[in-house]
Amino acid sequence: MLFPQAPSHRAFRVWVRHLVYYRSFYLAEWAGNLGEHILWLVAFGYGLGRLVPNLDGISYAQFIGPGLMVSVAMWNATYESTYGAYSRMRIQNIYDSMLMAPLTVGDIVLGDLLWCASRALIGSSLMLVILSLFGLVGSLWAIAILPILFIEAVMFAALGLIATSLAHSFSFFNFYFSAIVMPMFFFAGTLFPIKGLPLWVERLSEALPLTHAVRISRGLFIYGYVENFIWHFSLLLGFTFLFLIVACVLVSRRMVE
Amino acid sequence: MYGLVIDAQGIKKSFGTLKAVDGVSLQVKPGECFGILGPNGAGKTTTIKMLHGAVEPDAGTLRVLSRDVATQSRLIREQMGIVPQEDTLDRDLTVYENLWVYAGFFGIAKKASLSRIEHLLDFMQLREKWDSQIKTLSGGMKRRLHIARALIHEPKFLILDEPTTGLDPQARHLVWQRLRELKAQGLTILLTTHYMEEAAQMCDRIGIMDGGRFLLEGEPQTLVQEKVGDEVYELKGGASAELLDSFQGLSVTTEVVADILYLYSHNGMGVMEHLISCGRKDFLRRPATLEDLFLRLTGRELRD
């Protein structure tokens, strides 16, 4: 076998393990998610939004709606793949026990990524429900955002696993969050438009993986149409595969001495 | 039928400058129970981790269940159960969930695993704990659950790294009892332990390891008899030079440790008669054990 740690269908069993754990606390998480989502929407969309003029004929609350969906997916996937995965890998030895069964590092990584993305999808879906209750959804195509967010969450989970495989303690994640995740969150056009900012900021924003998820989502959410869809979607997929492969290699290095 | 369960030739592993395993060769046949004994840091756990692919050897060839570990580790693990030294139970799940979720890793559907799980919970005396959280289990229960988990897929080969370390005597006896039953059912077993007497009773062959290699390997009783003797006499309060000299020609090996003189005898009653004729009656006479052999081979100084 050329890649002894390659993933297989057994990744699904890893996903099942996470689901079994999730069953014990999901109601509390959903309640927390709902509260937090409403708070964000009200505080930013309507609180801050009062000071913001309409953007291309769109209210600020409607502008940030898809941005919030994208960022919920990002944060969910990021927490689960950093704090959650680090605990499974380094504290609870759950990865070790999986590697004593006939699972490979690839199975574990893929199972974890799919799980992170599943959780992220639940969070974003709740956000979509709230946004529609507030009457902010402009097009039925908004539903099509969910598969895009699933891919986005896999990408962030893979990036989170890369950080996890490099971390030697939980405090490493402070660095990861403030140096990578937070800047990405702000400069991907989630809360304010990037167009019109200094040129270098626009260029930087274009290079951020999150930006492309935001563009697709905003297009679908408000107009049901995405400009340069193929371009944004290819970049999103490209980043996802790249991070996935790097995550597999780095986690292998961490797990097999 | 298959060939050797373990066929290791000259396997080596270094971590930085530390040679953890330094040329180990080992053959284990189907149905055999092999025990690895050795002080802490001897390379036992590294050897075991190489068998299931968690550590990659730097050199040598390693085949388990007639397959190459480097390329076919997944297939090997399908037929192998592993009880590691450290706690790897899933603390987020209950006892029952731990077992059926783990069965899933072997491709066994939840429904198909139920009767096996019931049997294993009974076998390891955990039935009334089936719905408990892992953190509520005692150390002995956790170890038994580890063993149950390692047997979930009816493996051909079971590896246990110090299965009874840290357990109270009751739990320890239960574990050894169950391992003997598994062995009687024909399971091939490889284990490491610090409990010499249990190892001597349970294992067909043992290997004494130190400094990353086997110092000695063979049947426990034969090894003890050949390398130590039949009986050991312990004399407290030390021994004079004359007394030590007087054992010459009696086929006795002497060893002085602090204030105790050890006499390792091949001589049956001869030594006892000699001691009594010297006016020493304050001795302890006992059969030679694997522990005598172990200490003589690996020395008496502390390892950690």
Coordinates of C-alpha atoms in Angstrom, one line a residue:
Chain A
M1 CA 0.0 0.0 0.0
L2 CA 1.4 3.3 -1.1
F3 CA -0.2 5.4 1.7
P4 CA -0.7 3.3 4.7
Q5 CA -2.4 6.2 6.6
A6 CA -4.8 7.1 3.8
P7 CA -8.5 7.6 4.8
S8 CA -11.3 5.1 4.0
H9 CA -15.0 4.6 4.6
R10 CA -14.1 3.8 8.3
A11 CA -13.9 7.6 8.8
F12 CA -17.7 7.4 9.1
R13 CA -17.2 5.3 12.4
V14 CA -15.1 8.1 13.8
W15 CA -17.9 10.5 12.9
V16 CA -20.4 8.2 14.7
R17 CA -18.2 8.3 17.9
H18 CA -18.4 12.1 17.9
L19 CA -22.2 11.9 17.3
V20 CA -22.7 9.6 20.3
Y21 CA -20.9 12.0 22.5
Y22 CA -22.9 15.0 21.0
R23 CA -26.2 13.3 21.9
S24 CA -25.4 13.9 25.6
F25 CA -25.3 17.7 25.3
Y26 CA -26.8 18.9 22.1
L27 CA -29.9 20.6 23.5
A28 CA -27.7 22.9 25.7
E29 CA -25.6 23.7 22.7
W30 CA -28.5 24.5 20.5
A31 CA -30.0 26.8 23.2
G32 CA -26.6 28.5 23.5
N33 CA -26.2 28.8 19.8
L34 CA -29.7 30.4 19.3
G35 CA -29.1 33.0 22.1
E36 CA -25.7 33.9 20.8
H37 CA -26.8 34.2 17.2
I38 CA -29.7 36.5 18.1
L39 CA -27.4 38.6 20.2
W40 CA -25.0 39.0 17.3
L41 CA -27.7 39.9 14.8
V42 CA -29.4 42.4 17.1
A43 CA -26.2 44.0 18.4
F44 CA -24.5 44.4 15.1
G45 CA -27.3 44.3 12.5
Y46 CA -29.7 46.6 14.4
G47 CA -27.6 48.3 17.1
L48 CA -24.6 49.2 15.0
G49 CA -26.7 49.0 11.9
R50 CA -28.6 52.2 12.8
L51 CA -25.4 54.2 12.1
V52 CA -24.6 52.5 8.8
P53 CA -26.2 53.8 5.6
N54 CA -27.8 51.3 3.2
L55 CA -25.1 49.5 1.2
D56 CA -26.2 49.2 -2.5
G57 CA -29.8 49.4 -1.3
I58 CA -29.3 46.7 1.3
S59 CA -29.8 47.2 5.0
Y60 CA -26.8 46.5 7.2
A61 CA -28.6 43.7 9.0
Q62 CA -29.2 42.0 5.7
F63 CA -25.6 42.7 4.6
I64 CA -24.1 41.0 7.6
G65 CA -26.7 38.1 7.7
P66 CA -24.7 35.8 5.3
G67 CA -21.5 37.1 6.9
L68 CA -22.7 35.8 10.3
M69 CA -23.7 32.4 8.8
V70 CA -20.2 32.1 7.4
S71 CA -18.5 33.1 10.6
V72 CA -20.7 30.8 12.7
A73 CA -19.5 27.9 10.5
M74 CA -15.9 29.1 10.9
W75 CA -15.9 29.5 14.6
N76 CA -17.7 26.2 15.2
A77 CA -15.3 24.3 13.1
T78 CA -12.3 26.1 14.6
Y79 CA -13.3 25.4 18.2
E80 CA -14.0 21.8 17.6
S81 CA -10.8 21.2 15.6
T82 CA -8.5 23.0 18.1
Y83 CA -9.7 22.7 21.7
G84 CA -11.8 19.6 20.9
A85 CA -9.3 17.8 18.8
Y86 CA -6.4 18.7 21.0
S87 CA -8.2 17.2 24.0
R88 CA -8.9 14.0 22.0
M89 CA -5.4 13.8 20.6
R90 CA -3.2 14.8 23.6
I91 CA -5.3 14.6 26.8
Q92 CA -7.8 11.8 26.4
N93 CA -5.7 9.5 24.1
I94 CA -8.7 8.9 22.0
Y95 CA -6.7 9.0 18.8
D96 CA -4.3 6.5 20.3
S97 CA -7.2 4.1 21.0
M98 CA -8.5 4.5 17.5
L99 CA -5.1 3.7 16.1
M100 CA -5.1 0.4 18.0
A101 CA -8.3 -0.5 16.1
P102 CA -8.0 -0.9 12.4
L103 CA -8.3 2.9 11.7
T104 CA -5.6 5.0 10.0
V105 CA -4.6 8.6 10.7
G106 CA -6.5 9.4 7.5
D107 CA -9.7 7.9 8.9
I108 CA -9.4 9.9 12.1
V109 CA -8.6 13.2 10.4
L110 CA -11.4 12.8 7.8
G111 CA -13.8 11.7 10.5
D112 CA -12.9 14.6 12.7
L113 CA -13.2 17.1 9.8
L114 CA -16.6 15.7 8.8
W115 CA -17.7 15.9 12.4
C116 CA -16.5 19.5 12.8
A117 CA -18.3 20.4 9.6
S118 CA -21.5 18.7 10.7
R119 CA -21.6 20.7 13.9
A120 CA -20.8 23.9 12.1
L121 CA -23.6 23.1 9.7
I122 CA -26.1 22.8 12.6
G123 CA -24.9 26.2 14.0
S124 CA -25.2 27.9 10.6
S125 CA -28.6 26.3 9.9
L126 CA -29.9 27.8 13.2
M127 CA -28.5 31.1 12.1
L128 CA -30.4 30.8 8.8
V129 CA -33.6 30.1 10.7
I130 CA -33.2 33.2 12.8
L131 CA -32.3 35.3 9.8
S132 CA -35.4 34.2 8.0
L133 CA -37.6 34.9 11.1
F134 CA -36.2 38.4 11.0
G135 CA -37.2 38.6 7.3
L136 CA -33.7 39.2 6.1
V137 CA -33.4 36.4 3.6
G138 CA -33.6 37.8 0.1
S139 CA -33.7 34.6 -2.0
L140 CA -34.7 31.0 -1.6
W141 CA -31.2 30.2 -2.9
A142 CA -30.0 31.0 0.6
I143 CA -30.6 27.2 1.3
A144 CA -27.8 26.6 -1.2
I145 CA -25.4 28.3 1.2
L146 CA -25.4 25.3 3.5
P147 CA -23.4 23.0 1.3
I148 CA -21.0 25.8 0.7
L149 CA -20.6 26.3 4.4
F150 CA -20.1 22.6 4.9
I151 CA -17.0 22.8 2.6
E152 CA -15.9 26.0 4.3
A153 CA -16.2 24.2 7.7
V154 CA -14.1 21.3 6.5
M155 CA -11.5 23.8 5.4
F156 CA -11.4 25.5 8.7
A157 CA -11.4 22.2 10.6
A158 CA -8.4 21.1 8.5
L159 CA -6.7 24.4 9.3
G160 CA -7.5 23.9 13.0
L161 CA -6.1 20.4 12.9
I162 CA -2.9 21.7 11.5
A163 CA -2.7 24.1 14.4
T164 CA -3.6 21.3 16.8
S165 CA -0.8 19.1 15.4
L166 CA 1.7 21.9 16.0
A167 CA 0.4 22.8 19.5
H168 CA 2.2 21.7 22.6
S169 CA -0.5 23.1 25.0
F170 CA -3.9 24.8 24.9
S171 CA -2.2 28.3 25.1
F172 CA -0.9 27.8 21.5
F173 CA -4.5 28.4 20.4
N174 CA -4.5 31.9 21.7
F175 CA -1.8 32.6 19.1
Y176 CA -3.6 30.8 16.4
F177 CA -6.9 32.6 17.1
S178 CA -5.4 36.1 17.3
A179 CA -2.9 35.7 14.5
I180 CA -4.9 33.7 12.0
V181 CA -8.6 33.3 12.7
M182 CA -9.5 36.8 14.0
P183 CA -7.8 38.7 11.1
M184 CA -9.5 36.4 8.7
F185 CA -12.8 37.0 10.3
F186 CA -12.5 40.8 10.0
F187 CA -10.9 41.1 6.6
A188 CA -13.0 38.6 4.6
G189 CA -15.9 41.0 4.3
T190 CA -18.1 39.4 7.0
L191 CA -19.0 42.6 8.9
F192 CA -18.0 45.4 6.4
P193 CA -17.4 45.6 2.7
I194 CA -13.8 45.4 1.6
K195 CA -14.3 47.4 -1.6
G196 CA -13.1 50.9 -1.2
L197 CA -10.5 50.1 1.5
P198 CA -6.8 50.6 0.6
L199 CA -5.7 48.5 -2.4
W200 CA -3.3 46.3 -0.3
V201 CA -6.2 45.4 2.0
E202 CA -8.3 44.4 -1.0
R203 CA -5.5 42.2 -2.3
L204 CA -5.0 40.7 1.1
S205 CA -8.7 40.0 1.5
E206 CA -8.7 38.2 -1.9
A207 CA -6.0 35.8 -0.7
L208 CA -8.0 34.8 2.4
P209 CA -9.9 31.5 2.1
L210 CA -12.8 32.8 4.1
T211 CA -13.4 35.7 1.6
H212 CA -14.6 33.3 -1.1
A213 CA -17.1 31.6 1.2
V214 CA -18.4 35.1 2.1
R215 CA -18.8 36.2 -1.5
I216 CA -20.7 33.1 -2.5
S217 CA -22.9 33.2 0.5
R218 CA -23.8 36.9 0.2
G219 CA -24.6 36.5 -3.4
L220 CA -26.9 33.5 -2.8
F221 CA -28.5 35.1 0.3
I222 CA -29.4 38.4 -1.1
Y223 CA -29.7 37.9 -4.9
G224 CA -29.7 34.2 -5.5
Y225 CA -26.9 34.8 -7.9
V226 CA -23.1 34.8 -7.5
E227 CA -20.7 36.7 -9.6
N228 CA -17.6 34.7 -10.6
F229 CA -19.0 31.7 -8.8
I230 CA -16.6 29.2 -10.5
W231 CA -13.6 31.3 -9.4
H232 CA -14.6 31.5 -5.7
F233 CA -15.8 27.9 -5.5
S234 CA -12.6 26.6 -7.0
L235 CA -10.5 28.6 -4.6
L236 CA -12.6 27.3 -1.7
L237 CA -12.2 23.7 -2.8
G238 CA -8.5 24.2 -3.5
F239 CA -7.8 25.6 -0.1
T240 CA -9.8 22.8 1.5
F241 CA -7.9 20.0 -0.3
L242 CA -4.6 21.7 0.5
F243 CA -5.3 22.0 4.2
L244 CA -6.7 18.5 4.4
I245 CA -3.5 17.0 3.0
V246 CA -1.3 19.1 5.2
A247 CA -3.4 18.1 8.2
C248 CA -3.1 14.4 7.4
V249 CA 0.6 14.6 7.0
L250 CA 1.2 16.7 10.2
V251 CA -1.2 14.6 12.4
S252 CA 0.5 11.4 11.1
R253 CA 3.9 12.9 12.2
R254 CA 2.4 13.6 15.6
M255 CA 0.8 10.2 16.1
V256 CA 3.3 7.7 14.7
E257 CA 6.8 7.9 16.2
Chain B
M1 CA -3.8 -22.0 10.0
Y2 CA -1.2 -19.3 9.8
G3 CA 2.5 -19.2 10.5
L4 CA 4.3 -17.3 13.2
V5 CA 2.2 -14.7 15.0
I6 CA 5.3 -12.5 15.6
D7 CA 8.4 -12.7 13.5
A8 CA 10.8 -9.9 14.4
Q9 CA 14.3 -9.8 13.1
G10 CA 16.8 -7.3 14.5
I11 CA 14.3 -4.5 15.0
K12 CA 15.7 -1.2 16.3
K13 CA 14.4 2.2 17.4
S14 CA 16.1 5.3 18.7
F15 CA 14.6 8.5 20.1
G16 CA 17.3 11.1 19.6
T17 CA 20.4 9.6 21.2
L18 CA 18.4 7.0 23.3
K19 CA 18.5 3.5 21.8
A20 CA 15.1 2.4 23.1
V21 CA 15.1 -0.9 21.2
D22 CA 18.5 -2.1 20.1
G23 CA 18.2 -5.2 18.0
V24 CA 15.3 -7.3 19.1
S25 CA 14.5 -10.6 17.5
L26 CA 11.4 -12.5 18.6
Q27 CA 9.3 -15.4 17.3
V28 CA 6.0 -16.2 18.8
K29 CA 3.9 -19.2 17.6
P30 CA 0.1 -19.5 17.4
G31 CA -1.4 -20.4 20.8
E32 CA 1.7 -19.4 22.7
C33 CA 1.9 -17.0 25.6
F34 CA 5.0 -14.9 25.6
G35 CA 6.0 -12.6 28.5
I36 CA 8.4 -9.7 28.3
L37 CA 10.0 -8.9 31.6
G38 CA 12.3 -6.0 32.2
P39 CA 12.9 -3.0 34.4
N40 CA 11.4 0.4 33.5
G41 CA 13.0 1.9 30.4
A42 CA 14.1 -1.5 29.1
G43 CA 12.3 -1.0 25.8
K44 CA 9.2 -3.2 26.4
T45 CA 6.6 -0.6 25.5
T46 CA 8.4 0.6 22.5
T47 CA 8.7 -3.0 21.3
I48 CA 4.9 -3.5 21.7
K49 CA 4.1 -0.2 20.0
M50 CA 6.1 -1.3 17.0
L51 CA 4.0 -4.4 16.8
H52 CA 0.8 -2.4 16.2
G53 CA 2.4 0.3 14.1
A54 CA 2.3 3.2 16.6
V55 CA 6.1 3.3 16.4
E56 CA 8.0 2.7 13.2
P57 CA 11.2 0.7 13.5
D58 CA 14.5 2.3 12.3
A59 CA 15.9 -1.1 11.2
G60 CA 15.0 -4.8 11.0
T61 CA 12.1 -6.6 9.6
L62 CA 8.8 -7.1 11.5
R63 CA 5.9 -9.3 10.5
V64 CA 2.8 -9.9 12.6
L65 CA 0.2 -12.5 11.8
S66 CA 2.2 -13.2 8.6
R67 CA 1.9 -9.6 7.4
D68 CA 4.3 -6.8 7.0
V69 CA 3.7 -4.1 9.8
A70 CA 5.0 -1.2 7.7
T71 CA 2.5 -1.7 4.9
Q72 CA -0.3 -3.8 6.3
S73 CA -0.8 -2.5 9.8
R74 CA -4.5 -2.0 9.3
L75 CA -5.1 -5.6 8.3
I76 CA -3.0 -6.8 11.2
R77 CA -5.0 -4.7 13.7
E78 CA -8.2 -6.3 12.3
Q79 CA -7.1 -9.5 14.0
M80 CA -5.3 -8.1 17.0
G81 CA -6.4 -6.8 20.4
I82 CA -4.4 -4.3 22.3
V83 CA -4.5 -3.4 26.0
P84 CA -2.2 -0.4 26.4
Q85 CA -0.5 0.6 29.6
E86 CA -2.1 4.1 29.8
D87 CA -5.8 4.8 30.0
T88 CA -7.2 5.2 26.5
L89 CA -10.9 4.6 27.4
D90 CA -13.3 7.2 25.9
R91 CA -14.2 9.3 28.9
D92 CA -16.9 11.1 26.9
L93 CA -18.9 7.8 26.6
T94 CA -20.4 5.2 28.9
V95 CA -19.1 1.7 29.3
Y96 CA -21.6 0.3 26.8
E97 CA -21.0 3.1 24.3
N98 CA -17.3 2.6 24.6
L99 CA -17.7 -1.0 23.5
W100 CA -20.2 -0.7 20.7
V101 CA -18.5 2.4 19.3
Y102 CA -15.1 0.6 19.4
A103 CA -16.7 -2.4 17.7
G104 CA -17.7 0.0 14.9
F105 CA -14.0 0.7 14.3
F106 CA -13.7 -2.9 13.3
G107 CA -16.6 -2.6 11.0
I108 CA -19.0 -4.5 13.3
A109 CA -22.5 -3.0 13.3
K110 CA -24.0 -2.0 16.6
K111 CA -26.7 -4.8 16.5
A112 CA -24.2 -7.4 15.6
S113 CA -22.0 -6.4 18.6
L114 CA -24.6 -6.6 21.3
S115 CA -24.4 -10.3 22.2
R116 CA -20.6 -10.1 22.2
I117 CA -20.7 -7.1 24.5
E118 CA -23.0 -8.9 26.9
H119 CA -20.7 -11.9 27.0
L120 CA -17.6 -9.7 27.6
L121 CA -19.3 -7.7 30.3
D122 CA -20.1 -10.9 32.1
F123 CA -16.6 -12.4 31.4
M124 CA -14.9 -9.3 32.9
Q125 CA -17.5 -8.9 35.7
L126 CA -18.7 -5.5 34.5
R127 CA -22.3 -6.2 33.8
E128 CA -23.8 -3.9 36.5
K129 CA -21.5 -1.1 35.3
W130 CA -22.7 -1.2 31.7
D131 CA -24.4 2.3 31.8
S132 CA -21.8 4.0 34.0
Q133 CA -19.6 6.9 33.0
I134 CA -15.9 6.0 32.7
K135 CA -14.8 8.4 35.5
T136 CA -16.9 6.5 38.0
L137 CA -15.0 3.2 37.4
S138 CA -12.2 2.1 39.7
G139 CA -8.7 1.4 38.3
G140 CA -9.4 -2.3 38.2
M141 CA -12.7 -1.9 36.4
K142 CA -11.0 0.4 33.8
R143 CA -8.4 -2.2 33.1
R144 CA -11.0 -4.9 32.8
L145 CA -13.0 -2.7 30.4
H146 CA -9.8 -2.2 28.4
I147 CA -9.4 -6.0 28.1
A148 CA -13.1 -6.4 27.1
R149 CA -12.7 -3.7 24.5
A150 CA -9.6 -5.4 23.1
L151 CA -11.6 -8.7 22.7
I152 CA -14.6 -7.1 21.1
H153 CA -13.7 -8.4 17.6
E154 CA -12.6 -11.9 18.7
P155 CA -8.9 -11.3 17.9
K156 CA -6.4 -14.1 17.2
F157 CA -3.7 -12.3 19.1
L158 CA -3.9 -10.2 22.3
I159 CA -1.2 -7.8 23.4
L160 CA -1.2 -6.5 27.0
D161 CA 1.2 -3.9 28.3
E162 CA 1.4 -4.3 32.1
P163 CA -2.2 -5.5 32.5
T164 CA -2.1 -5.7 36.3
T165 CA 0.1 -2.8 37.3
G166 CA -1.5 -0.6 39.9
L167 CA -4.4 -3.1 40.6
D168 CA -5.4 -4.4 44.1
P169 CA -4.8 -8.1 44.7
Q170 CA -8.4 -9.1 44.0
A171 CA -8.5 -7.3 40.7
R172 CA -5.1 -8.6 39.8
H173 CA -6.1 -12.2 40.4
L174 CA -9.2 -11.8 38.4
V175 CA -7.2 -10.4 35.4
W176 CA -4.7 -13.3 35.5
Q177 CA -7.5 -15.8 35.9
R178 CA -9.2 -14.4 32.8
L179 CA -6.0 -14.3 30.8
R180 CA -5.4 -18.0 31.7
E181 CA -8.9 -18.8 30.4
L182 CA -8.3 -16.9 27.2
K183 CA -5.0 -18.8 26.7
A184 CA -6.7 -22.1 27.3
Q185 CA -9.2 -21.1 24.5
G186 CA -6.2 -20.9 22.2
L187 CA -5.6 -17.2 22.0
T188 CA -2.0 -16.1 21.3
I189 CA -0.9 -13.7 24.0
L190 CA 2.1 -11.3 24.4
L191 CA 2.3 -9.4 27.6
T192 CA 4.7 -7.3 29.7
T193 CA 4.6 -7.4 33.4
H194 CA 6.5 -6.8 36.6
Y195 CA 4.7 -9.7 38.4
M196 CA 7.2 -12.4 38.0
E197 CA 5.3 -15.3 39.7
E198 CA 2.2 -14.7 37.6
A199 CA 4.4 -14.5 34.5
A200 CA 6.1 -17.7 35.4
Q201 CA 2.8 -19.5 35.8
M202 CA 1.1 -18.1 32.8
C203 CA 3.7 -17.8 30.1
D204 CA 5.1 -20.6 27.9
R205 CA 8.1 -18.6 27.3
I206 CA 9.5 -15.4 28.7
G207 CA 12.2 -12.9 27.6
I208 CA 14.1 -10.7 30.0
M209 CA 14.8 -7.4 28.4
D210 CA 17.2 -4.6 29.4
G211 CA 18.9 -1.8 27.5
G212 CA 16.7 -2.4 24.5
R213 CA 17.5 -6.1 23.9
F214 CA 16.7 -9.5 25.2
L215 CA 19.3 -10.8 27.7
L216 CA 17.7 -14.2 27.9
E217 CA 14.7 -16.1 26.5
G218 CA 13.1 -19.4 27.1
E219 CA 10.8 -21.4 29.4
P220 CA 10.6 -19.8 32.8
Q221 CA 11.2 -22.9 34.9
T222 CA 14.1 -24.1 32.8
L223 CA 15.7 -20.7 32.8
V224 CA 15.4 -20.4 36.6
Q225 CA 16.9 -23.8 37.1
E226 CA 19.7 -23.4 34.7
K227 CA 20.7 -19.8 35.6
V228 CA 19.9 -19.6 39.3
G229 CA 19.5 -23.1 40.8
D230 CA 16.8 -25.1 42.6
E231 CA 16.8 -23.4 45.9
V232 CA 17.8 -20.1 47.5
Y233 CA 19.0 -19.7 51.1
E234 CA 18.9 -16.2 52.7
L235 CA 21.0 -15.4 55.7
K236 CA 20.5 -12.2 57.5
G237 CA 23.2 -10.4 59.4
G238 CA 25.9 -10.8 56.7
A239 CA 28.6 -13.4 56.4
S240 CA 32.2 -13.8 57.3
A241 CA 34.9 -14.4 54.7
E242 CA 35.4 -17.9 56.2
L243 CA 31.7 -18.7 55.7
L244 CA 31.8 -17.5 52.1
D245 CA 35.0 -19.5 51.4
S246 CA 33.5 -22.7 52.9
F247 CA 30.9 -23.0 50.1
Q248 CA 33.6 -23.7 47.5
G249 CA 33.0 -27.0 45.9
L250 CA 29.3 -27.2 46.9
S251 CA 28.0 -25.9 43.5
V252 CA 26.6 -22.8 45.2
T253 CA 26.6 -19.2 43.9
T254 CA 26.8 -16.5 46.6
E255 CA 25.6 -13.0 46.5
V256 CA 25.8 -10.4 49.2
V257 CA 23.2 -7.6 49.1
A258 CA 23.4 -5.1 52.0
D259 CA 23.1 -7.3 55.1
I260 CA 21.7 -10.4 53.4
L261 CA 23.7 -13.3 52.0
Y262 CA 22.0 -15.1 49.2
L263 CA 23.0 -18.7 48.4
Y264 CA 21.8 -20.0 45.0
S265 CA 22.0 -23.8 45.2
H266 CA 22.0 -26.7 42.7
N267 CA 22.9 -29.0 45.5
G268 CA 19.7 -30.0 47.1
M269 CA 20.1 -30.8 50.8
G270 CA 23.9 -30.3 50.7
V271 CA 23.8 -26.6 51.4
M272 CA 21.4 -27.0 54.3
E273 CA 23.5 -29.6 56.0
H274 CA 26.6 -27.5 55.5
L275 CA 24.9 -24.5 57.1
I276 CA 23.8 -26.4 60.1
S277 CA 27.2 -27.9 60.5
C278 CA 28.6 -24.3 60.5
G279 CA 26.2 -23.5 63.3
R280 CA 23.9 -21.3 61.2
K281 CA 20.3 -22.1 61.6
D282 CA 18.9 -18.6 61.1
F283 CA 18.4 -19.0 57.3
L284 CA 15.3 -18.8 55.1
R285 CA 15.1 -21.6 52.6
R286 CA 12.9 -21.3 49.5
P287 CA 12.6 -22.4 45.9
A288 CA 14.4 -20.3 43.3
T289 CA 12.1 -18.0 41.4
L290 CA 12.0 -15.9 38.3
E291 CA 12.5 -12.8 40.4
D292 CA 15.9 -14.2 41.5
L293 CA 16.8 -14.7 37.9
F294 CA 15.5 -11.2 36.9
L295 CA 17.4 -9.4 39.6
R296 CA 20.6 -11.3 38.9
L297 CA 20.4 -10.5 35.2
T298 CA 19.3 -6.8 35.4
G299 CA 21.0 -5.8 38.6
R300 CA 19.5 -4.4 41.8
E301 CA 20.0 -0.7 41.3
L302 CA 16.9 1.4 40.9
R303 CA 15.9 2.4 37.3
D304 CA 13.9 5.6 37.7

